[in-house]
Coordinates of N, CA and C in Angstrom, one line a residue:
Chain A
S1 N 0.8 -1.2 0.0 CA 0.0 0.0 0.0 C 0.9 1.3 0.0
A2 N 0.3 2.4 -0.3 CA 1.0 3.6 -0.4 C 1.6 4.1 0.9
V3 N 2.8 4.7 0.9 CA 3.4 5.3 2.1 C 2.9 6.7 2.2
I4 N 2.3 7.0 3.3 CA 1.6 8.3 3.6 C 2.4 9.1 4.7
S5 N 2.9 10.3 4.4 CA 3.6 11.1 5.4 C 2.8 12.3 5.7
Q6 N 2.6 12.5 7.0 CA 2.0 13.7 7.5 C 3.0 14.6 8.3
K7 N 2.9 15.9 8.0 CA 3.7 16.8 8.8 C 2.9 18.0 9.2
P8 N 3.1 18.6 10.4 CA 3.9 18.0 11.4 C 3.3 16.8 12.1
S9 N 4.0 16.1 12.9 CA 3.4 14.9 13.6 C 2.7 15.4 14.8
R10 N 3.1 16.5 15.4 CA 2.4 17.2 16.5 C 2.8 18.6 16.6
D11 N 1.9 19.4 17.2 CA 2.2 20.8 17.3 C 1.3 21.4 18.5
I12 N 1.8 22.4 19.1 CA 1.1 23.2 20.1 C 1.0 24.6 19.6
C13 N -0.2 25.1 19.5 CA -0.5 26.4 18.9 C -1.2 27.3 19.9
Q14 N -1.1 28.6 19.6 CA -1.8 29.6 20.4 C -3.2 29.8 19.8
R15 N -4.1 30.2 20.7 CA -5.5 30.5 20.3 C -5.5 31.6 19.2
G16 N -6.3 31.5 18.2 CA -6.5 32.5 17.2 C -5.5 32.3 16.0
T17 N -4.5 31.5 16.1 CA -3.6 31.3 15.0 C -4.1 30.2 14.1
S18 N -3.4 29.8 13.1 CA -3.8 28.8 12.2 C -2.6 27.8 12.1
L19 N -2.9 26.5 11.7 CA -1.9 25.5 11.5 C -2.3 24.8 10.1
T20 N -1.2 24.7 9.3 CA -1.4 23.9 8.1 C -0.7 22.6 8.2
I21 N -1.4 21.5 7.8 CA -1.0 20.2 7.9 C -0.8 19.6 6.5
Q22 N 0.3 19.0 6.3 CA 0.6 18.5 4.9 C 0.5 17.0 4.9
C23 N 0.0 16.5 3.8 CA -0.1 15.0 3.6 C 0.5 14.7 2.2
Q24 N 1.6 13.9 2.2 CA 2.3 13.5 1.0 C 2.2 12.0 0.8
V25 N 1.9 11.6 -0.4 CA 1.8 10.2 -0.7 C 2.9 9.8 -1.7
D26 N 3.4 8.6 -1.6 CA 4.6 8.2 -2.5 C 4.1 7.7 -3.9
S27 N 2.8 7.7 -4.1 CA 2.3 7.4 -5.4 C 1.0 8.1 -5.7
Q28 N 0.6 8.2 -7.0 CA -0.6 9.0 -7.3 C -1.8 8.2 -6.8
V29 N -2.7 9.0 -6.2 CA -4.0 8.4 -5.7 C -5.1 9.3 -6.2
T30 N -6.2 8.6 -6.4 CA -7.4 9.4 -6.8 C -8.1 10.1 -5.7
M31 N -8.2 9.3 -4.6 CA -9.0 9.8 -3.4 C -8.1 10.2 -2.3
M32 N -8.3 11.4 -1.7 CA -7.7 11.8 -0.5 C -8.7 12.4 0.4
F33 N -8.7 12.0 1.7 CA -9.7 12.5 2.7 C -9.0 13.0 3.9
W34 N -9.7 13.9 4.6 CA -9.2 14.4 5.9 C -10.2 14.1 7.0
Y35 N -9.7 13.5 8.1 CA -10.6 13.2 9.2 C -10.1 13.9 10.5
R36 N -11.0 14.0 11.4 CA -10.7 14.5 12.8 C -11.0 13.4 13.8
Q37 N -10.1 13.2 14.7 CA -10.3 12.3 15.8 C -10.1 13.0 17.1
Q38 N -11.2 13.4 17.8 CA -11.1 14.1 19.1 C -10.6 13.1 20.1
P39 N -10.0 13.6 21.2 CA -9.4 12.7 22.2 C -10.2 11.6 22.7
G40 N -9.8 10.4 22.5 CA -10.5 9.2 23.0 C -11.7 8.9 22.2
Q41 N -11.9 9.5 21.0 CA -13.1 9.3 20.2 C -12.8 8.6 18.9
S42 N -13.9 8.5 18.1 CA -13.8 7.8 16.8 C -13.3 8.9 15.7
L43 N -13.3 8.5 14.5 CA -12.9 9.3 13.4 C -14.1 9.9 12.7
T44 N -14.1 11.2 12.4 CA -15.1 11.9 11.7 C -14.6 12.5 10.4
L45 N -15.2 12.2 9.3 CA -14.8 12.8 8.0 C -15.0 14.3 8.0
I46 N -13.9 15.0 7.7 CA -14.1 16.5 7.5 C -14.4 16.8 6.1
A47 N -13.6 16.3 5.1 CA -13.9 16.6 3.7 C -13.1 15.7 2.8
T48 N -13.5 15.6 1.6 CA -12.8 15.0 0.5 C -12.0 16.0 -0.3
A49 N -10.7 15.8 -0.4 CA -9.9 16.7 -1.1 C -9.9 16.3 -2.6
N50 N -10.3 17.2 -3.4 CA -10.5 17.0 -4.9 C -9.3 17.7 -5.6
Q51 N -8.7 16.9 -6.5 CA -7.6 17.5 -7.2 C -8.1 18.5 -8.2
G52 N -7.5 19.7 -8.1 CA -7.8 20.7 -9.1 C -9.2 21.4 -8.9
S53 N -9.9 21.1 -7.8 CA -11.1 21.8 -7.5 C -11.4 21.9 -6.0
E54 N -12.4 22.6 -5.6 CA -12.7 22.8 -4.2 C -13.0 21.5 -3.5
A55 N -12.6 21.4 -2.3 CA -12.9 20.2 -1.5 C -14.4 20.1 -1.2
T56 N -14.9 18.9 -1.0 CA -16.3 18.6 -0.6 C -16.3 18.4 0.9
Y57 N -17.0 19.2 1.6 CA -17.1 19.2 3.0 C -18.3 18.5 3.5
E58 N -18.1 17.8 4.7 CA -19.2 17.1 5.3 C -20.0 18.1 6.2
S59 N -21.2 17.7 6.6 CA -22.0 18.5 7.5 C -21.3 18.8 8.7
G60 N -21.3 20.1 9.1 CA -20.7 20.6 10.3 C -19.3 21.1 10.1
F61 N -18.7 21.0 8.9 CA -17.4 21.5 8.6 C -17.5 22.5 7.4
V62 N -16.8 23.6 7.5 CA -16.9 24.7 6.5 C -15.5 25.1 6.0
I63 N -15.5 25.6 4.8 CA -14.2 25.9 4.2 C -13.5 27.0 4.9
D64 N -14.2 28.0 5.5 CA -13.5 29.1 6.1 C -12.7 28.6 7.3
K65 N -13.2 27.5 8.0 CA -12.5 27.0 9.2 C -11.4 26.0 8.8
F66 N -11.7 25.2 7.7 CA -10.9 24.1 7.3 C -10.5 24.2 5.8
P67 N -9.8 25.2 5.4 CA -9.5 25.3 4.0 C -8.5 24.1 3.6
I68 N -8.8 23.5 2.4 CA -8.0 22.4 1.9 C -7.5 22.7 0.5
S69 N -6.3 22.3 0.3 CA -5.7 22.4 -1.1 C -5.3 21.0 -1.5
R70 N -5.4 20.8 -2.9 CA -4.9 19.5 -3.4 C -4.4 19.8 -4.8
P71 N -3.2 20.3 -4.9 CA -2.6 20.7 -6.2 C -2.3 19.6 -7.2
N72 N -2.1 18.4 -6.7 CA -1.8 17.3 -7.6 C -2.3 16.0 -6.9
L73 N -1.9 14.8 -7.5 CA -2.4 13.5 -7.1 C -1.6 12.9 -6.0
T74 N -0.6 13.6 -5.5 CA 0.2 13.0 -4.4 C 0.3 13.9 -3.1
F75 N -0.4 15.1 -3.1 CA -0.2 16.0 -2.1 C -1.5 16.8 -1.7
S76 N -1.7 17.0 -0.4 CA -2.8 17.8 0.0 C -2.5 18.5 1.3
T77 N -3.1 19.7 1.6 CA -2.9 20.3 2.9 C -4.3 20.6 3.5
L78 N -4.3 20.6 4.8 CA -5.5 21.0 5.6 C -5.0 22.1 6.5
T79 N -5.7 23.2 6.5 CA -5.4 24.3 7.4 C -6.6 24.3 8.4
V80 N -6.2 24.4 9.7 CA -7.2 24.6 10.7 C -7.1 26.1 11.2
S81 N -8.1 26.9 11.0 CA -8.0 28.3 11.1 C -8.6 28.8 12.5
N82 N -8.1 30.0 12.9 CA -8.7 30.6 14.1 C -8.8 29.6 15.2
L83 N -7.7 29.0 15.6 CA -7.7 27.9 16.6 C -8.3 28.3 17.9
S84 N -9.1 27.3 18.4 CA -9.6 27.4 19.8 C -9.4 26.1 20.5
P85 N -9.5 26.0 21.8 CA -9.2 24.7 22.5 C -10.0 23.6 22.0
E86 N -11.2 23.8 21.4 CA -12.1 22.7 20.9 C -11.5 22.1 19.6
D87 N -10.4 22.7 19.1 CA -9.8 22.2 17.9 C -8.7 21.2 18.3
S88 N -8.4 21.0 19.5 CA -7.4 20.0 20.0 C -7.9 18.6 19.6
S89 N -7.2 18.0 18.7 CA -7.6 16.7 18.1 C -6.4 16.1 17.4
I90 N -6.6 14.9 16.9 CA -5.7 14.3 15.9 C -6.4 14.5 14.5
Y91 N -5.6 15.0 13.6 CA -6.1 15.2 12.2 C -5.3 14.2 11.3
L92 N -6.1 13.4 10.6 CA -5.6 12.3 9.8 C -5.9 12.5 8.3
C93 N -5.0 12.2 7.5 CA -5.3 12.1 6.1 C -5.4 10.6 5.7
S94 N -6.2 10.3 4.7 CA -6.3 8.9 4.2 C -6.3 9.0 2.7
V95 N -5.9 7.9 2.0 CA -5.9 7.9 0.6 C -6.4 6.6 0.1
A96 N -6.9 6.6 -1.1 CA -7.4 5.4 -1.8 C -7.2 5.5 -3.3
G97 N -7.0 4.4 -3.9 CA -6.7 4.4 -5.4 C -8.0 4.8 -6.2
A98 N -9.1 4.5 -5.6 CA -10.4 4.8 -6.2 C -11.5 4.7 -5.1
S99 N -12.7 5.1 -5.4 CA -13.7 5.1 -4.3 C -14.1 3.7 -3.9
N100 N -13.8 2.7 -4.8 CA -14.0 1.3 -4.4 C -12.8 0.5 -4.0
Q101 N -11.8 1.3 -3.6 CA -10.5 0.7 -3.1 C -10.3 1.0 -1.6
P102 N -9.6 0.1 -0.9 CA -9.4 0.3 0.5 C -8.7 1.7 0.8
Q103 N -9.0 2.3 2.0 CA -8.4 3.5 2.4 C -7.3 3.2 3.4
H104 N -6.2 3.9 3.2 CA -5.0 3.8 4.1 C -4.8 5.2 4.7
F105 N -4.4 5.1 6.0 CA -4.2 6.4 6.8 C -2.7 6.7 7.1
G106 N -2.5 8.0 7.2 CA -1.2 8.4 7.7 C -1.3 8.3 9.3
D107 N -0.2 8.7 9.9 CA -0.1 8.6 11.4 C -0.7 9.7 12.1
G108 N -1.1 10.8 11.4 CA -1.9 11.8 12.0 C -1.0 13.0 12.5
T109 N -1.7 14.1 12.8 CA -1.1 15.3 13.4 C -1.8 15.6 14.7
R110 N -1.1 15.5 15.8 CA -1.6 15.8 17.1 C -1.5 17.2 17.4
L111 N -2.7 17.9 17.5 CA -2.7 19.3 17.7 C -3.3 19.7 19.1
S112 N -2.6 20.5 19.8 CA -3.0 21.0 21.1 C -3.0 22.5 21.0
I113 N -4.0 23.1 21.7 CA -4.2 24.5 21.7 C -4.1 25.1 23.1
L114 N -3.2 26.1 23.2 CA -3.0 26.7 24.6 C -4.0 27.8 24.8
Chain B
G1 N -28.5 9.8 6.9 CA -27.1 9.3 6.5 C -26.8 8.1 7.3
E2 N -25.7 7.5 7.0 CA -25.2 6.2 7.6 C -24.9 6.5 9.1
N3 N -25.2 5.4 9.9 CA -24.9 5.4 11.3 C -24.3 4.0 11.7
V4 N -23.2 4.0 12.3 CA -22.5 2.7 12.7 C -22.4 2.6 14.2
E5 N -23.0 1.6 14.7 CA -22.9 1.3 16.2 C -21.9 0.2 16.4
Q6 N -21.0 0.3 17.4 CA -20.0 -0.7 17.7 C -20.0 -1.1 19.1
H7 N -19.9 -2.4 19.4 CA -19.9 -2.9 20.8 C -19.0 -4.1 20.9
P8 N -18.4 -4.3 22.0 CA -18.4 -3.5 23.2 C -17.4 -2.3 23.1
S9 N -17.4 -1.4 24.0 CA -16.5 -0.3 24.0 C -15.1 -0.7 24.5
T10 N -15.1 -1.6 25.5 CA -13.9 -2.2 26.0 C -14.0 -3.7 26.0
L11 N -12.9 -4.4 25.8 CA -12.9 -5.9 25.9 C -11.6 -6.4 26.4
S12 N -11.7 -7.2 27.4 CA -10.5 -7.8 28.0 C -10.5 -9.3 27.9
V13 N -9.5 -9.9 27.4 CA -9.4 -11.3 27.2 C -8.1 -11.8 27.7
Q14 N -8.0 -13.1 28.0 CA -6.8 -13.8 28.3 C -6.1 -14.2 27.0
E15 N -4.8 -14.1 27.0 CA -4.0 -14.6 25.8 C -4.4 -16.0 25.4
G16 N -4.6 -16.1 24.1 CA -5.1 -17.4 23.6 C -6.5 -17.6 23.4
D17 N -7.3 -16.7 24.1 CA -8.8 -16.7 23.9 C -9.1 -16.0 22.6
S18 N -10.4 -16.1 22.3 CA -10.9 -15.4 21.1 C -11.6 -14.1 21.5
A19 N -11.6 -13.1 20.6 CA -12.3 -11.8 20.8 C -13.2 -11.6 19.7
V20 N -14.4 -11.1 20.0 CA -15.4 -10.8 19.0 C -15.9 -9.3 19.2
I21 N -15.9 -8.6 18.1 CA -16.4 -7.2 18.2 C -17.5 -7.1 17.1
K22 N -18.6 -6.4 17.5 CA -19.8 -6.4 16.6 C -20.1 -5.0 16.2
C23 N -20.6 -4.8 15.0 CA -21.1 -3.5 14.5 C -22.4 -3.7 13.7
T24 N -23.2 -2.7 13.9 CA -24.4 -2.6 13.1 C -24.4 -1.3 12.3
Y25 N -25.0 -1.3 11.1 CA -25.1 -0.1 10.3 C -26.6 0.1 9.9
S26 N -26.8 1.3 9.4 CA -28.2 1.7 9.2 C -28.6 1.8 7.7
D27 N -27.6 2.2 6.8 CA -27.9 2.5 5.4 C -27.7 1.3 4.6
S28 N -28.7 0.8 3.9 CA -28.7 -0.4 3.1 C -27.8 -0.1 1.8
A29 N -27.5 1.1 1.6 CA -26.6 1.4 0.4 C -25.1 1.1 0.7
S30 N -24.8 0.9 2.0 CA -23.4 0.6 2.3 C -23.1 -0.8 1.9
N31 N -22.0 -1.0 1.2 CA -21.6 -2.3 0.7 C -20.1 -2.6 0.9
Y32 N -19.4 -1.8 1.7 CA -18.0 -2.0 2.0 C -17.8 -1.8 3.4
F33 N -17.1 -2.8 4.1 CA -17.0 -2.8 5.6 C -15.6 -3.1 6.0
P34 N -14.8 -2.1 6.2 CA -13.4 -2.4 6.7 C -13.3 -2.4 8.2
W35 N -12.2 -3.0 8.7 CA -11.9 -3.0 10.1 C -10.4 -2.4 10.2
Y36 N -10.3 -1.5 11.2 CA -9.0 -0.9 11.4 C -8.5 -1.1 12.8
K37 N -7.2 -1.2 13.0 CA -6.5 -1.4 14.3 C -5.7 -0.1 14.5
Q38 N -5.9 0.5 15.6 CA -5.1 1.8 15.9 C -4.3 1.6 17.2
E39 N -3.0 1.6 17.1 CA -2.2 1.5 18.2 C -1.8 3.0 18.7
L40 N -1.4 3.1 19.9 CA -1.2 4.4 20.5 C -0.2 5.2 19.7
G41 N -0.5 6.4 19.4 CA 0.4 7.3 18.6 C 0.5 7.0 17.1
K42 N -0.4 6.1 16.6 CA -0.3 5.7 15.2 C -1.7 6.0 14.6
G43 N -1.7 6.0 13.2 CA -2.9 6.1 12.5 C -3.6 4.7 12.4
P44 N -4.9 4.7 12.0 CA -5.5 3.4 11.9 C -4.9 2.6 10.8
Q45 N -4.8 1.3 11.0 CA -4.2 0.4 10.1 C -5.3 -0.6 9.6
L46 N -5.5 -0.7 8.3 CA -6.5 -1.6 7.8 C -6.0 -3.1 8.0
I47 N -6.9 -3.9 8.7 CA -6.5 -5.2 9.0 C -7.3 -6.2 8.2
I48 N -8.5 -5.9 7.8 CA -9.4 -6.8 7.0 C -10.6 -6.0 6.5
D49 N -11.1 -6.4 5.4 CA -12.3 -5.7 4.9 C -13.2 -6.8 4.2
I50 N -14.5 -6.4 4.0 CA -15.4 -7.3 3.4 C -16.4 -6.5 2.5
R51 N -16.8 -7.0 1.4 CA -17.7 -6.4 0.5 C -19.0 -7.2 0.6
S52 N -20.1 -6.5 0.3 CA -21.4 -7.1 0.5 C -21.8 -8.3 -0.3
N53 N -20.9 -8.6 -1.3 CA -21.2 -9.8 -2.1 C -20.7 -11.1 -1.5
V54 N -20.1 -11.0 -0.3 CA -19.6 -12.2 0.4 C -20.1 -12.1 1.9
G55 N -20.2 -13.3 2.5 CA -20.7 -13.4 3.9 C -19.6 -13.5 4.9
E56 N -18.4 -14.0 4.5 CA -17.3 -14.2 5.4 C -16.0 -14.1 4.7
K57 N -15.0 -13.6 5.4 CA -13.6 -13.5 4.9 C -12.6 -13.8 6.0
K58 N -11.6 -14.5 5.7 CA -10.6 -14.9 6.8 C -9.2 -14.6 6.3
D59 N -8.4 -14.1 7.3 CA -7.0 -13.9 7.0 C -6.2 -14.3 8.3
Q60 N -5.7 -15.5 8.3 CA -5.0 -16.1 9.4 C -5.9 -16.1 10.6
R61 N -5.5 -15.3 11.7 CA -6.3 -15.4 12.9 C -7.5 -14.4 12.9
I62 N -7.6 -13.7 11.9 CA -8.7 -12.7 11.8 C -9.7 -13.1 10.8
A63 N -11.0 -12.9 11.2 CA -12.1 -13.2 10.3 C -13.2 -12.1 10.4
V64 N -13.9 -11.8 9.4 CA -15.0 -10.9 9.4 C -16.2 -11.6 8.8
T65 N -17.4 -11.4 9.5 CA -18.6 -12.0 9.0 C -19.6 -10.8 8.7
L66 N -20.5 -11.0 7.7 CA -21.4 -10.0 7.3 C -22.8 -10.6 7.2
N67 N -23.8 -10.0 7.8 CA -25.2 -10.3 7.6 C -25.9 -9.1 7.1
K68 N -26.1 -9.1 5.8 CA -26.7 -8.0 5.1 C -28.2 -7.8 5.5
T69 N -28.9 -8.9 5.7 CA -30.3 -8.8 6.1 C -30.4 -8.0 7.4
A70 N -29.6 -8.4 8.4 CA -29.7 -7.8 9.7 C -28.9 -6.6 9.8
K71 N -28.1 -6.2 8.8 CA -27.2 -5.1 8.8 C -26.2 -5.1 9.9
H72 N -25.6 -6.2 10.1 CA -24.5 -6.2 11.1 C -23.3 -7.1 10.6
F73 N -22.1 -6.7 11.1 CA -20.9 -7.4 10.7 C -20.0 -7.5 12.0
S74 N -19.2 -8.5 12.0 CA -18.4 -8.8 13.2 C -17.0 -9.1 12.9
L75 N -16.1 -8.8 13.8 CA -14.7 -9.1 13.7 C -14.4 -10.2 14.7
H76 N -13.7 -11.2 14.3 CA -13.3 -12.3 15.1 C -11.8 -12.5 15.1
I77 N -11.2 -12.5 16.3 CA -9.8 -12.7 16.4 C -9.6 -13.9 17.3
T78 N -8.9 -14.9 16.7 CA -8.7 -16.2 17.5 C -7.2 -16.2 18.0
E79 N -7.0 -17.0 19.0 CA -5.7 -17.2 19.6 C -5.0 -15.8 19.8
T80 N -5.7 -15.0 20.6 CA -5.2 -13.6 20.8 C -3.9 -13.6 21.5
Q81 N -3.1 -12.5 21.1 CA -1.7 -12.3 21.6 C -1.7 -10.9 22.2
P82 N -0.8 -10.7 23.1 CA -0.6 -9.3 23.7 C -0.5 -8.2 22.7
E83 N 0.2 -8.5 21.5 CA 0.3 -7.5 20.5 C -1.0 -7.2 19.8
D84 N -2.0 -7.9 20.0 CA -3.4 -7.6 19.5 C -4.0 -6.5 20.3
S85 N -3.5 -6.1 21.4 CA -4.0 -5.1 22.2 C -3.9 -3.7 21.5
A86 N -5.1 -3.1 21.3 CA -5.2 -1.8 20.5 C -6.6 -1.4 20.5
V87 N -6.9 -0.3 19.8 CA -8.3 0.1 19.6 C -8.7 -0.3 18.2
Y88 N -9.8 -1.0 18.1 CA -10.3 -1.5 16.8 C -11.6 -0.7 16.4
F89 N -11.6 -0.3 15.1 CA -12.7 0.5 14.6 C -13.3 -0.3 13.4
C90 N -14.6 -0.4 13.4 CA -15.3 -0.8 12.2 C -15.8 0.4 11.4
A91 N -16.1 0.2 10.1 CA -16.5 1.3 9.3 C -17.4 0.8 8.2
A92 N -18.2 1.7 7.6 CA -19.1 1.3 6.5 C -19.1 2.4 5.5
S93 N -19.3 2.0 4.2 CA -19.4 3.0 3.2 C -20.0 2.4 1.9
P94 N -20.6 3.2 1.1 CA -21.0 2.7 -0.3 C -19.7 2.8 -1.1
L95 N -19.6 2.0 -2.1 CA -18.4 2.0 -3.0 C -18.6 2.9 -4.2
A96 N -19.8 3.4 -4.4 CA -20.0 4.2 -5.6 C -21.0 5.3 -5.3
G97 N -21.3 6.2 -6.2 CA -22.2 7.3 -6.0 C -21.6 8.4 -5.3
N98 N -22.3 9.4 -5.0 CA -21.7 10.6 -4.4 C -21.2 10.4 -3.0
Q99 N -21.6 9.3 -2.3 CA -21.0 9.0 -1.0 C -19.9 7.9 -1.1
G100 N -19.6 7.6 -2.3 CA -18.6 6.5 -2.5 C -17.3 6.8 -1.8
G101 N -16.8 5.8 -1.1 CA -15.5 6.0 -0.4 C -15.6 6.7 0.9
K102 N -16.7 7.3 1.3 CA -16.8 8.1 2.5 C -17.0 7.1 3.7
L103 N -16.0 6.9 4.5 CA -16.2 5.9 5.6 C -16.9 6.6 6.8
I104 N -17.8 5.8 7.3 CA -18.5 6.2 8.6 C -18.0 5.2 9.6
F105 N -17.4 5.7 10.7 CA -16.8 4.8 11.7 C -17.7 4.5 12.9
G106 N -17.5 3.3 13.4 CA -18.0 3.0 14.7 C -17.3 3.7 15.8
Q107 N -17.7 3.5 17.1 CA -17.1 4.3 18.2 C -15.8 3.7 18.7
G108 N -15.5 2.5 18.3 CA -14.2 1.9 18.7 C -14.3 1.0 19.8
T109 N -13.5 -0.1 19.8 CA -13.4 -1.0 20.9 C -11.9 -1.1 21.4
E110 N -11.7 -0.9 22.7 CA -10.4 -1.0 23.2 C -10.2 -2.4 23.7
L111 N -9.3 -3.2 22.9 CA -9.1 -4.6 23.3 C -7.8 -4.7 24.1
S112 N -7.9 -5.4 25.2 CA -6.7 -5.7 26.0 C -6.6 -7.2 26.1
V113 N -5.4 -7.7 25.8 CA -5.1 -9.1 25.8 C -4.1 -9.3 27.0
K114 N -4.5 -10.0 28.0 CA -3.6 -10.1 29.2 C -2.8 -11.4 29.1
P115 N -1.5 -11.3 29.3 CA -0.6 -12.5 29.2 C -0.9 -13.5 30.3

């Protein structure tokens, strides 16, 4: 399966600032997704990152708070804007060769807000 | 939309015993059901998956069963080992359509295997 690298692996940020998380894959993939995992909780899909067009957001997530870029088939970024303590979570990217192929996850970015 | 319920939330077994984790789903359009293992500090790792055209799939000590009529699926781990200790997540999604590939996860089961 693809090797997925996320950066940074963890960060501590001040309230009101923003953090951009990078997801790099070692091969071209059709599907890239961003998930949030709050402490001790399950995974919730934030959005599907579409190459060359705007991301598709799930209910409860908006572009102003979670802008996403996907300039090519191997790279995507998720920005978490105007950080508040409620944003303290693990953010994970996942990839799949197609919608009918298994999804594989990176190791996540652990974000804490002071 | 899809809703996935997972039970139990915690499970403790003795090494060598079997462990069973159960999930139910609500959307009959779901036809793909993966299971992930998440170790501390790591991302979820796909361990086995099943599609709705089969009722059972096995990979060494791990098996998954699917009952489409009842909308439930289960993970079975035999001969458990301490390294099986982790949090396990089930998920469901359709494989096509505008929801294709979008995984809805269960709440997770923390499995502890005692030596």
